[in-house]
Structures are given as structure tokens and as C-alpha cells.
């Protein structure tokens, strides 16, 4: 079994409350929210980052993006939101298990730092 933090969360080992869960993915609130809504959506399968994505993950990624849309609707983000996938060291990735940030509930600035 993997020691990876988000693999453990995905397996339900840390008692994390899921906002949405299927066989393939899980969504939960970020422990250090950067906006009123800050949700992380992960594949349960260990994929290190976007840079390690394989063609076989195509359906899983489609499911994940549709889940983000559903979560955004549930959170009432009709005025917009941002989806971020930090990738690798220069991308600011701190947890080496692919995750999509869903951020919303305030006006977000651009460009990021
Ligand atoms: P990254 O910097 O890799 O794009 O994003 C990792 C995110 O995971 C950060 O926003 C951080 O706050 C969040 N995070 C780190 N550890 C935990 C945890 O144990 N539980 C939850 N819910 N979020 C975490
Ligand atoms: Zn993992």
C-alpha cells in the first residue's frame, strides 16, 4: 500500500469528508483554503502529476472534470471559478499525487505569482 498522502485520503484512511466520491475519484476540502470554496479533486489511482498522465487515463480525467463542474454548481459558483493543476517543482506542486484545485467564491486575480 502506498504511503502517499492523497492515496491514503482516497482510500478513506484519514477519515476525510468527501464532497463527492466514485470508484475512480474523490473530492474533499483543502486543509488550507485559499478562497471561500477550495476543493481538491483527485483520482484514487496514484498518478504523480499531469506530466505522468497516460492515454489510459482519458476516461478518468473526463469523469474528474465533469465532477468539478458538478461541485462548482453545488457550491453556487455561478459567477465563475478557477481550476488549477500545479505540476512539478516550477509549477508549485507540493503533493506528488495529481490533484485539481477548484477555487471560487471570490474574485480571483490574474496572473498568478
Ligand atoms: P499543491 O501545492 O501540490 O498544488 O497543492 C496541495 C494542496 O494540498 C495544498 O493546497 C494543501 O493545502 C493541501 N493539503 C496538504 N495536505 C493536506 C491534507 O492532509 N488534507 C487536505 N484536505 N489538504 C491538504
Ligand atoms: Zn498517491
Coordinates of C-alpha atoms and ligand atoms in Angstrom, one line a residue:
X1 CA 0.0 0.0 0.0
X2 CA 1.2 3.4 -0.9
X3 CA 2.5 5.9 1.7
X4 CA 1.3 8.8 -0.5
X5 CA -0.9 11.3 1.4
X6 CA -3.6 11.6 -1.2
X7 CA -3.6 7.8 -1.9
X8 CA -4.4 7.4 1.8
X9 CA -7.1 10.1 1.7
X10 CA -8.5 8.4 -1.4
X11 CA -8.7 5.1 0.4
X12 CA -10.6 6.8 3.3
X13 CA -7.8 6.0 5.8
X14 CA -7.6 9.5 7.2
X15 CA -11.4 10.0 7.8
X16 CA -11.5 12.8 5.3
X17 CA -15.1 14.0 4.5
X18 CA -15.7 13.5 0.8
X19 CA -18.0 16.0 -1.1
X20 CA -18.2 13.6 -3.9
X21 CA -16.8 10.0 -4.4
X22 CA -16.9 7.4 -7.1
X23 CA -14.9 4.3 -7.7
X24 CA -12.3 6.4 -9.6
X25 CA -12.2 9.8 -7.9
X26 CA -12.7 11.7 -4.6
X27 CA -13.3 15.4 -3.7
X28 CA -12.6 17.0 -0.4
X29 CA -11.9 20.5 1.0
X30 CA -8.3 21.8 1.1
X31 CA -6.9 21.9 4.6
X32 CA -5.6 25.5 3.9
X33 CA -8.3 27.1 1.8
X34 CA -7.2 30.0 -0.4
X35 CA -10.8 31.0 -1.3
X36 CA -14.2 30.6 0.2
X37 CA -14.5 27.4 -1.9
X38 CA -11.3 25.5 -2.2
X39 CA -11.8 21.8 -3.1
X40 CA -9.3 19.2 -4.2
X41 CA -10.4 16.6 -6.7
X42 CA -8.1 13.5 -7.1
X43 CA -8.1 10.3 -9.0
X44 CA -7.9 7.5 -6.4
X45 CA -5.3 5.8 -8.6
X46 CA -1.8 7.1 -7.9
X47 CA -0.7 9.4 -10.8
X48 CA 2.2 11.6 -9.7
X49 CA 1.2 14.7 -11.8
X50 CA -0.2 15.8 -15.1
X51 CA 3.2 15.0 -16.5
X52 CA 2.7 11.3 -15.8
X53 CA -0.8 11.1 -17.3
X54 CA -1.3 8.2 -19.8
X55 CA -3.7 7.7 -22.7
X56 CA -5.5 5.0 -20.5
X57 CA -6.4 7.8 -18.0
X58 CA -8.5 9.6 -20.6
X59 CA -11.9 8.5 -19.3
X60 CA -10.9 9.0 -15.7
X61 CA -9.9 12.6 -16.5
X62 CA -13.2 13.2 -18.3
X63 CA -15.0 12.0 -15.2
X64 CA -12.9 14.2 -13.0
X65 CA -13.7 17.4 -15.0
X66 CA -17.4 16.6 -15.0
X67 CA -17.2 16.2 -11.2
X68 CA -15.6 19.6 -11.0
X69 CA -18.5 21.1 -12.9
X70 CA -21.0 19.4 -10.6
X71 CA -19.1 20.6 -7.5
X72 CA -19.0 24.1 -8.8
X73 CA -22.7 24.1 -9.3
X74 CA -23.3 22.6 -5.8
X75 CA -21.1 25.3 -4.3
X76 CA -23.1 28.0 -6.1
X77 CA -20.2 29.3 -8.1
X78 CA -22.4 30.6 -10.9
X79 CA -20.2 33.8 -11.2
X80 CA -17.2 31.7 -12.1
X81 CA -14.3 29.8 -10.6
X82 CA -10.8 28.6 -11.3
X83 CA -9.4 25.1 -11.8
X84 CA -5.6 24.8 -11.1
X85 CA -3.3 21.9 -11.6
X86 CA 0.1 22.7 -10.2
X87 CA 2.6 20.5 -11.9
X88 CA 6.2 19.7 -10.9
X89 CA 8.6 21.9 -9.0
X90 CA 8.3 25.0 -11.1
X91 CA 4.5 24.6 -11.2
X92 CA 4.4 24.8 -7.4
X93 CA 3.2 21.2 -6.8
X94 CA 3.7 20.2 -3.2
X95 CA 1.9 16.9 -3.0
X96 CA 3.1 14.4 -5.6
X97 CA -0.3 12.9 -6.4
X98 CA -2.3 14.5 -9.2
X99 CA -5.0 16.9 -7.9
X100 CA -7.2 19.6 -9.3
X101 CA -7.9 22.7 -7.2
X102 CA -11.4 24.1 -7.6
X103 CA -11.3 27.7 -6.3
X104 CA -14.1 30.2 -6.1
X105 CA -16.4 32.4 -4.0
X106 CA -14.3 35.5 -4.5
X107 CA -12.8 37.5 -7.4
X108 CA -9.5 35.8 -8.3
X109 CA -6.6 37.7 -9.7
X110 CA -4.6 37.0 -12.8
X111 CA -1.7 36.4 -13.5
X112 CA -0.8 34.1 -10.5
X113 CA 2.6 34.7 -8.9
Ligands
LIG1 P1 -0.2 21.7 -4.4 O1 0.6 22.8 -3.8 O2 0.5 20.4 -4.5 O3 -0.8 22.1 -5.7 O4 -1.5 21.5 -3.5 C1 -1.5 20.7 -2.4 C2 -2.7 21.1 -1.6 O5 -3.0 20.1 -0.7 C3 -2.4 22.4 -0.8 O6 -3.4 23.4 -1.1 C4 -2.6 21.9 0.7 O7 -3.2 22.9 1.5 C5 -3.4 20.7 0.5 N1 -3.2 19.7 1.6 C6 -2.0 19.2 2.0 N2 -2.1 18.3 2.9 C7 -3.5 18.1 3.1 C8 -4.3 17.3 3.9 O8 -3.8 16.4 4.7 N3 -5.6 17.4 3.8 C9 -6.2 18.3 2.9 N4 -7.5 18.3 2.9 N5 -5.5 19.1 2.1 C10 -4.1 19.0 2.2
LIG2 ZN1 -0.8 8.8 -4.4

